[in-house]
Amino acid sequence: MHTDRVKNTTEQTLDVEKIRSDFPILSREVHGKPLVYLDSAASAQKPKCVIEKIKATYEKSYANVHRGIYDLSQVATEKYENSRKKVSEFINANSEKEIVFTKGATEAINLVANTFGQKFLKEGDEIILTELEHHSNYVPWHYLRQSKGVQIKFAEINLDGEISIESIEKLISTKTKMIAITHLSNVTGAILPIKEITKLAHSKNIPILIDGCQGAPHLKLDMQDIGCDFYAISCHKMYGPTGLGILYAKKKWLEALPPYQGGGGMIKEVNKEGITFGDLPNKYEAGTMATAQVIAFGESIKFLNKIGIENIENHESELTKYGEEVLRRNNSVKLVGNPKNKGSVLSFTLDGIHPHDIATILDEDGVAIRAGHHCCQILHDKLGLPATARASLGVYNTKEDIDKLNESINKCKDIFSK
C-alpha cells in the first residue's frame, strides 16, 4: 500500500541488501547484465532457507505422511502438520482444521466452485465476480454456468481501476449465492475493501471467497478480522515452492461440502457397500501430497515472520510510490489504474510500442517484467488494451531496480524512435 496509508508505529527500515543475499538467483547475470527481477506477481524467487529445506527433506526425512508407523513417516507427518499450524497462525484461522493444502490457488478456487456448485447451486442462481478477476477466479465459475446454468454478474471498475462496495451491492439479488473477488488486483494493484464487502455479503447471508494470490504475500492477513468464508493462497508467490496452494475455509463449510477428489488419505472406512470420509482437513487431501513442498513452505512463513509483514508492506509501499513517481515523469509512459489503495504492481503502456517488444528489449538489460494480459482478458478488454507491461515488486527489490527499469524503458523508446 502507499506509505501515506500505512499506519504502523513500529515501522523499520529493512536491510534489503541482507534480504537479497538470501536469494541465490539474484546474484546471477542475464545477457551479461545483473538480474533485475520485477515479476514477483507472477512468481516470487526463493530464499535459501526454502531451497535447503526441500533438499534436506528429500535427503533426510522423506516419507509418505499419515500412512506409516515407522520413524521416517512419523517425522515427515509431524513436519507436514507443523507447516499447517504455521499457516493457521500466520493468517489467524480459528483452527488448523480450516487449512487445506492444494496444488495451488487455482485448485483451491476450483475446489470451492466445484463442491459448492455441486451441493448448493441450481439453474438461475447468481455468482458475483468483478472485472478485475484473474482467470483462475472466473473460469471455474464459468464451468458452472455451462453445467448448471448459473448466471455470472461482474462488478465494474471505476475510472481509477478499482471496485467500490456500491458496485457490488447493486448486483446483489435474492438469487445471489456466492461473491468471489480478488484481494489485490494483479494489473491495477487495487486493494479491495474485502472486510466491508464480506460484511455486506454476510448481511445478505451470502458466502464470500477471496482470491488472495496477490494479497497474501504483501498484506497482513487476519481471517477473524476479515471474516470471509474462503481464502485462496498461492504459495509460490509467498517465496515458497511451486505446485502448492492453500485453501482457508471456515469449518462449517468444510463439514457441509462434499469432497473434491476421491482416493487414499481422505477416507475413514471403505467397504463394498459404501464409504465414510476422513476427518478435517484430510477429507480434502486425497492421494500423496506435496510433502517436501508443504514442509518447505513452513520455512517461507518463518522467513516472512522474521522480516515482519508490516515491514514488508511499508517497504513495498515506499517502493511502489517511488516507481509511480519515476514512471509518471517519463514521457510516453502511461500507468494503468490509479487506485487510492494500491499494492506493489506497476502496469503500464508505452506509446507506439507493444508490451511484448518492451519486455524483450528490457530483457536485454537483465530486467525481467511481464507482458501480456496477465490472465485478465476481461479487464484488458474493458480498458481497451490488448496487453500491458507489468513490473511487480517483492521484498528484495530496491529503488535502484526501479531506476534500472526506467533506464531500460528510455532505451526502448530510443530504439523505436529511430
Coordinates of C-alpha atoms in Angstrom, one line a residue:
M1 CA 0.0 0.0 0.0
H2 CA 1.0 3.6 -0.4
T3 CA 3.1 4.8 2.6
D4 CA 0.7 7.6 3.5
R5 CA -2.0 5.0 4.1
V6 CA 0.1 2.6 6.2
K7 CA -0.3 3.3 9.9
N8 CA 2.4 1.3 11.6
T9 CA 4.2 3.0 14.6
T10 CA 6.8 0.2 14.7
E11 CA 8.0 0.9 11.1
Q12 CA 11.5 -0.3 10.5
T13 CA 13.9 0.2 7.6
L14 CA 14.7 -3.1 6.1
D15 CA 18.2 -4.3 5.4
V16 CA 17.3 -5.1 1.8
E17 CA 20.8 -6.0 0.8
K18 CA 20.9 -8.6 3.5
I19 CA 17.5 -9.9 2.4
R20 CA 18.7 -10.0 -1.2
S21 CA 21.7 -12.1 -0.1
D22 CA 19.2 -14.8 1.0
F23 CA 18.1 -15.3 -2.7
P24 CA 20.8 -17.1 -4.7
I25 CA 19.2 -16.3 -8.1
L26 CA 19.6 -12.6 -7.6
S27 CA 23.4 -12.9 -7.9
R28 CA 23.2 -14.2 -11.4
E29 CA 23.5 -12.2 -14.7
V30 CA 21.2 -12.2 -17.7
H31 CA 22.8 -11.4 -21.1
G32 CA 25.8 -10.2 -19.2
K33 CA 23.8 -7.8 -17.0
P34 CA 22.9 -8.1 -13.3
L35 CA 19.4 -9.6 -13.0
V36 CA 16.7 -7.1 -12.1
Y37 CA 13.7 -9.3 -11.2
L38 CA 10.4 -7.4 -11.4
D39 CA 7.9 -10.2 -11.9
S40 CA 7.0 -11.3 -8.3
A41 CA 3.3 -11.0 -9.0
A42 CA 3.7 -14.0 -11.4
S43 CA 6.0 -15.9 -9.0
A44 CA 8.4 -14.8 -6.3
Q45 CA 12.0 -16.0 -6.1
K46 CA 13.0 -18.5 -3.3
P47 CA 15.2 -17.8 -0.3
K48 CA 18.0 -20.2 0.7
C49 CA 16.0 -21.5 3.7
V50 CA 13.2 -22.8 1.4
I51 CA 15.6 -24.3 -1.1
E52 CA 17.7 -26.0 1.6
K53 CA 14.6 -27.3 3.4
I54 CA 13.4 -29.1 0.2
K55 CA 16.8 -30.6 -0.3
A56 CA 17.1 -31.7 3.4
T57 CA 13.6 -33.2 3.4
Y58 CA 14.4 -35.4 0.4
E59 CA 17.8 -36.3 1.8
K60 CA 17.0 -37.0 5.4
S61 CA 13.3 -37.3 6.3
Y62 CA 11.2 -38.0 3.3
A63 CA 8.3 -40.5 3.5
N64 CA 4.6 -40.5 2.8
V65 CA 2.6 -38.7 5.5
H66 CA -0.3 -40.0 7.6
R67 CA 0.3 -43.6 6.3
G68 CA 3.2 -45.2 8.1
I69 CA 4.0 -46.1 11.7
Y70 CA 7.7 -46.2 11.0
D71 CA 10.0 -43.4 12.1
L72 CA 10.5 -41.6 8.7
S73 CA 6.8 -41.4 8.2
Q74 CA 6.1 -40.2 11.7
V75 CA 8.8 -37.5 11.3
A76 CA 7.5 -36.4 7.9
T77 CA 4.0 -36.2 9.2
E78 CA 5.0 -34.1 12.2
K79 CA 6.8 -31.6 10.0
Y80 CA 4.0 -31.6 7.5
E81 CA 1.4 -30.8 10.2
N82 CA 3.7 -28.3 11.8
S83 CA 3.6 -26.3 8.5
R84 CA -0.2 -26.4 8.7
K85 CA 0.0 -25.0 12.2
K86 CA 2.3 -22.2 11.0
V87 CA -0.1 -21.3 8.2
S88 CA -3.0 -21.2 10.6
E89 CA -1.2 -18.9 12.9
F90 CA 0.0 -16.7 10.1
I91 CA -3.5 -16.0 8.8
N92 CA -5.1 -16.3 12.3
A93 CA -7.5 -19.1 11.3
N94 CA -9.8 -20.4 14.0
S95 CA -8.4 -23.9 13.7
E96 CA -5.7 -25.8 11.9
K97 CA -8.6 -27.9 10.5
E98 CA -9.5 -24.9 8.4
I99 CA -6.3 -25.1 6.4
V100 CA -6.4 -27.4 3.3
F101 CA -3.2 -27.9 1.2
T102 CA -3.9 -28.0 -2.5
K103 CA -1.8 -28.0 -5.7
G104 CA -2.2 -24.2 -6.0
A105 CA -4.6 -21.3 -5.5
T106 CA -6.2 -22.3 -8.8
E107 CA -7.1 -25.7 -7.4
A108 CA -8.3 -24.1 -4.1
I109 CA -10.8 -22.0 -6.1
N110 CA -11.8 -24.9 -8.3
L111 CA -12.3 -27.0 -5.1
V112 CA -14.8 -24.4 -3.7
A113 CA -16.6 -23.8 -7.1
N114 CA -16.9 -27.5 -7.8
T115 CA -18.1 -28.6 -4.4
F116 CA -20.3 -25.6 -3.6
G117 CA -21.8 -25.8 -7.1
Q118 CA -22.5 -29.5 -6.7
K119 CA -24.3 -29.1 -3.5
F120 CA -25.9 -25.7 -3.4
L121 CA -26.3 -24.2 -6.9
K122 CA -29.1 -24.6 -9.5
E123 CA -30.1 -23.1 -12.7
G124 CA -30.7 -19.3 -12.5
D125 CA -28.6 -18.9 -9.3
E126 CA -26.2 -16.0 -9.5
I127 CA -22.4 -15.5 -8.8
I128 CA -20.9 -12.1 -8.4
L129 CA -17.3 -11.5 -9.6
T130 CA -15.5 -8.3 -10.6
E131 CA -13.9 -7.1 -13.8
L132 CA -10.5 -7.3 -12.0
E133 CA -10.6 -11.1 -11.7
H134 CA -7.7 -13.3 -12.8
H135 CA -8.9 -16.2 -15.0
S136 CA -8.4 -18.6 -12.0
N137 CA -11.3 -16.8 -10.3
Y138 CA -13.5 -16.7 -13.4
V139 CA -13.1 -20.0 -15.4
P140 CA -14.2 -22.3 -12.5
W141 CA -17.4 -20.3 -12.1
H142 CA -17.9 -20.3 -15.9
Y143 CA -17.9 -24.1 -15.8
L144 CA -20.9 -23.9 -13.5
R145 CA -22.6 -21.5 -15.9
Q146 CA -22.1 -24.2 -18.6
S147 CA -23.0 -27.2 -16.5
K148 CA -25.7 -25.8 -14.2
G149 CA -27.0 -22.7 -15.9
V150 CA -25.9 -20.3 -13.2
Q151 CA -25.6 -16.6 -14.0
I152 CA -22.4 -14.6 -13.6
K153 CA -22.5 -10.9 -12.8
F154 CA -19.4 -8.6 -13.0
A155 CA -18.9 -5.6 -10.7
E156 CA -17.5 -2.8 -12.8
I157 CA -14.3 -1.0 -12.2
N158 CA -14.3 2.8 -11.8
L159 CA -12.0 5.3 -13.7
D160 CA -9.2 4.5 -11.2
G161 CA -9.3 0.8 -11.9
E162 CA -10.8 -0.2 -8.5
I163 CA -14.0 -1.8 -7.3
S164 CA -16.4 0.0 -4.9
I165 CA -18.7 -1.6 -2.4
E166 CA -21.6 0.1 -4.1
S167 CA -20.7 -1.6 -7.5
I168 CA -21.1 -5.0 -5.8
E169 CA -24.1 -4.1 -3.7
K170 CA -26.2 -3.1 -6.7
L171 CA -25.7 -6.5 -8.2
I172 CA -27.0 -8.5 -5.2
S173 CA -30.4 -10.1 -5.6
T174 CA -32.3 -12.9 -3.9
K175 CA -30.7 -15.3 -6.4
T176 CA -27.1 -14.4 -5.4
K177 CA -25.4 -17.5 -3.9
M178 CA -21.7 -16.5 -3.9
I179 CA -19.5 -13.5 -4.1
A180 CA -15.9 -14.3 -5.3
I181 CA -13.5 -11.4 -5.6
T182 CA -9.8 -10.7 -5.7
H183 CA -8.0 -9.2 -2.7
L184 CA -5.4 -7.3 -4.7
S185 CA -5.5 -6.8 -8.5
N186 CA -2.5 -8.2 -10.4
V187 CA -3.0 -5.5 -13.0
T188 CA -4.1 -2.2 -11.4
G189 CA -2.8 -3.0 -8.0
A190 CA -6.2 -2.1 -6.5
I191 CA -6.7 -3.4 -2.9
L192 CA -10.3 -4.2 -2.5
P193 CA -12.2 -3.4 0.8
I194 CA -12.7 -7.1 1.4
K195 CA -13.7 -6.7 5.1
E196 CA -16.5 -4.3 4.2
I197 CA -17.6 -6.4 1.2
T198 CA -17.6 -9.5 3.5
K199 CA -19.9 -7.7 6.0
L200 CA -22.2 -6.7 3.1
A201 CA -22.3 -10.3 1.8
H202 CA -23.0 -11.8 5.3
S203 CA -25.7 -9.3 5.9
K204 CA -27.5 -10.9 2.9
N205 CA -26.5 -14.5 4.0
I206 CA -24.2 -14.8 1.1
P207 CA -20.8 -16.6 1.4
I208 CA -17.7 -14.9 0.1
L209 CA -14.5 -16.3 -1.5
I210 CA -11.4 -14.1 -1.6
D211 CA -8.7 -14.8 -4.2
G212 CA -5.6 -14.0 -2.1
C213 CA -2.9 -14.8 -4.6
Q214 CA -1.6 -11.2 -4.6
G215 CA -2.9 -10.2 -1.1
A216 CA -1.2 -12.9 0.9
P217 CA 2.5 -12.1 0.0
H218 CA 2.1 -8.4 0.6
L219 CA -0.6 -7.7 3.2
K220 CA -1.2 -8.7 6.8
L221 CA -3.9 -11.4 6.9
D222 CA -6.4 -12.0 9.8
M223 CA -9.2 -14.3 8.9
Q224 CA -11.0 -13.5 12.2
D225 CA -11.0 -9.8 11.3
I226 CA -11.7 -10.2 7.6
G227 CA -14.5 -12.7 8.3
C228 CA -14.5 -14.3 4.8
D229 CA -15.7 -17.9 4.2
F230 CA -13.0 -18.9 1.8
Y231 CA -9.5 -17.5 1.1
A232 CA -7.2 -18.9 -1.6
I233 CA -3.4 -18.6 -1.3
S234 CA -0.6 -19.3 -3.8
C235 CA 2.5 -20.5 -2.0
H236 CA 5.0 -19.8 -4.8
K237 CA 4.1 -16.1 -4.7
M238 CA 4.9 -16.1 -1.0
Y239 CA 8.6 -17.1 -1.6
G240 CA 7.6 -20.7 -1.2
P241 CA 7.7 -23.8 -3.5
T242 CA 5.7 -24.2 -6.7
G243 CA 2.9 -26.8 -7.0
L244 CA 1.4 -25.8 -3.7
G245 CA -1.6 -23.7 -2.6
I246 CA -3.8 -23.3 0.5
L247 CA -7.5 -23.0 0.9
Y248 CA -8.6 -21.5 4.1
A249 CA -12.3 -22.3 4.7
K250 CA -14.5 -21.9 7.7
K251 CA -15.0 -25.3 9.4
K252 CA -18.8 -25.2 8.8
W253 CA -18.2 -25.1 5.1
L254 CA -15.6 -27.9 5.1
E255 CA -18.1 -30.0 7.1
A256 CA -21.0 -29.2 4.8
L257 CA -19.3 -29.5 1.4
P258 CA -18.6 -32.9 -0.3
P259 CA -15.0 -34.0 -1.0
Y260 CA -13.4 -32.6 -4.1
Q261 CA -11.4 -35.8 -5.1
G262 CA -11.5 -39.4 -4.0
G263 CA -8.7 -41.7 -3.1
G264 CA -6.3 -42.7 -0.4
G265 CA -5.8 -40.5 2.6
M266 CA -9.3 -38.8 2.5
I267 CA -11.3 -41.8 3.7
K268 CA -12.1 -43.3 7.1
E269 CA -13.8 -46.6 6.2
V270 CA -14.3 -48.3 2.8
N271 CA -16.3 -51.4 2.0
K272 CA -18.4 -52.7 -0.9
E273 CA -21.5 -51.0 0.4
G274 CA -20.2 -47.5 1.0
I275 CA -17.5 -45.1 2.1
T276 CA -17.1 -42.7 5.1
F277 CA -14.8 -39.8 4.8
G278 CA -11.8 -38.8 6.9
D279 CA -11.8 -36.0 9.5
L280 CA -11.0 -32.5 8.5
P281 CA -8.9 -31.4 6.7
N282 CA -7.9 -34.9 5.5
K283 CA -11.3 -35.1 3.7
Y284 CA -9.9 -32.7 1.1
E285 CA -6.3 -34.0 0.8
A286 CA -6.6 -37.1 -1.4
G287 CA -3.6 -39.0 -2.6
T288 CA 0.1 -38.5 -1.9
M289 CA 0.5 -34.8 -1.0
A290 CA 3.4 -32.5 -1.9
T291 CA 5.2 -33.4 1.3
A292 CA 8.6 -31.7 0.7
Q293 CA 6.9 -28.5 -0.6
V294 CA 4.5 -28.3 2.4
I295 CA 7.4 -28.8 4.8
A296 CA 9.5 -26.1 3.0
F297 CA 6.6 -23.7 3.0
G298 CA 6.9 -23.6 6.8
E299 CA 10.3 -22.0 6.1
S300 CA 8.6 -19.4 3.9
I301 CA 6.3 -18.5 6.8
K302 CA 9.3 -18.2 9.2
F303 CA 11.1 -16.1 6.6
L304 CA 8.1 -13.7 6.4
N305 CA 7.6 -13.6 10.1
K306 CA 11.3 -12.8 10.7
I307 CA 11.1 -9.8 8.5
G308 CA 7.6 -8.8 9.6
I309 CA 4.7 -8.5 7.2
E310 CA 4.1 -4.8 8.3
N311 CA 7.7 -4.0 7.4
I312 CA 7.2 -5.7 4.1
E313 CA 4.1 -3.6 3.5
N314 CA 5.9 -0.4 4.3
H315 CA 9.0 -1.2 2.2
E316 CA 6.9 -2.2 -0.8
S317 CA 4.6 0.8 -0.4
E318 CA 7.5 3.2 -0.4
L319 CA 9.0 1.4 -3.5
T320 CA 5.6 1.5 -5.3
K321 CA 5.2 5.2 -4.7
Y322 CA 8.7 5.8 -5.9
G323 CA 8.1 3.8 -9.0
E324 CA 4.9 5.7 -9.8
E325 CA 6.7 9.0 -9.4
V326 CA 9.6 7.9 -11.7
L327 CA 7.3 6.5 -14.4
R328 CA 4.9 9.4 -14.4
R329 CA 7.8 11.7 -15.1
N330 CA 8.8 9.6 -18.1
N331 CA 7.2 10.9 -21.3
S332 CA 5.1 8.4 -23.2
V333 CA 4.7 6.0 -20.2
K334 CA 1.1 5.6 -19.1
L335 CA 0.4 3.8 -15.8
V336 CA -2.7 1.6 -15.8
G337 CA -5.1 2.4 -13.0
N338 CA -4.8 4.9 -10.1
P339 CA -6.5 3.2 -7.1
K340 CA -6.5 5.0 -3.8
N341 CA -5.4 1.9 -2.0
K342 CA -2.7 0.2 -4.1
G343 CA -0.4 -2.8 -3.9
S344 CA 3.1 -3.2 -5.4
V345 CA 2.1 -3.6 -9.1
L346 CA 3.1 -1.1 -11.8
S347 CA 1.3 -1.9 -15.0
F348 CA 2.0 0.5 -17.9
T349 CA 1.9 1.1 -21.6
L350 CA 4.3 2.9 -23.9
D351 CA 3.0 4.9 -26.8
G352 CA 3.5 3.1 -30.1
I353 CA 5.4 0.1 -28.6
H354 CA 3.8 -3.3 -28.0
P355 CA 4.3 -4.6 -24.4
H356 CA 6.0 -7.8 -25.8
D357 CA 8.6 -5.6 -27.5
I358 CA 9.1 -3.6 -24.3
A359 CA 9.7 -6.8 -22.4
T360 CA 12.0 -8.2 -25.0
I361 CA 14.2 -5.1 -25.0
L362 CA 14.2 -4.8 -21.2
D363 CA 15.3 -8.4 -21.0
E364 CA 18.5 -7.5 -22.9
D365 CA 19.3 -5.3 -20.0
G366 CA 18.6 -8.1 -17.5
V367 CA 15.3 -6.5 -16.5
A368 CA 12.6 -9.2 -16.1
I369 CA 9.0 -7.9 -16.4
R370 CA 5.7 -9.4 -17.5
A371 CA 4.0 -8.5 -20.8
G372 CA 0.5 -9.6 -21.9
H373 CA -3.0 -9.6 -20.5
H374 CA -1.8 -11.2 -17.2
C375 CA -4.6 -13.7 -17.3
C376 CA -7.1 -10.8 -17.0
Q377 CA -8.6 -10.5 -20.5
I378 CA -11.9 -9.2 -19.3
L379 CA -10.2 -6.3 -17.6
H380 CA -8.0 -5.5 -20.6
D381 CA -11.0 -5.6 -22.9
K382 CA -12.7 -3.1 -20.6
L383 CA -9.6 -0.9 -20.7
G384 CA -9.4 -1.2 -24.5
L385 CA -5.9 -2.6 -24.2
P386 CA -4.7 -5.8 -25.9
A387 CA -1.8 -6.1 -23.4
T388 CA 0.2 -4.2 -20.8
A389 CA 3.7 -4.3 -19.5
R390 CA 3.9 -5.0 -15.7
A391 CA 6.6 -4.5 -13.2
S392 CA 5.7 -6.1 -9.9
L393 CA 7.7 -5.8 -6.7
G394 CA 8.8 -8.1 -3.9
V395 CA 10.6 -7.7 -0.6
Y396 CA 14.0 -8.0 -2.3
N397 CA 13.5 -5.1 -4.7
T398 CA 15.1 -1.6 -4.4
K399 CA 14.9 1.9 -5.8
E400 CA 17.9 1.0 -7.9
D401 CA 15.8 -1.7 -9.6
I402 CA 13.1 1.0 -10.4
D403 CA 15.8 3.3 -11.8
K404 CA 17.2 0.5 -14.0
L405 CA 13.6 -0.2 -15.2
N406 CA 13.3 3.4 -16.2
E407 CA 16.6 3.5 -17.9
S408 CA 15.7 0.4 -20.0
I409 CA 12.3 2.0 -20.9
N410 CA 14.2 5.0 -22.2
K411 CA 16.5 2.7 -24.2
C412 CA 13.3 1.1 -25.6
K413 CA 11.9 4.4 -26.6
D414 CA 15.2 5.4 -28.3
I415 CA 15.2 2.2 -30.4
F416 CA 11.7 2.7 -31.6
S417 CA 12.2 6.3 -32.4
K418 CA 14.9 5.6 -35.0

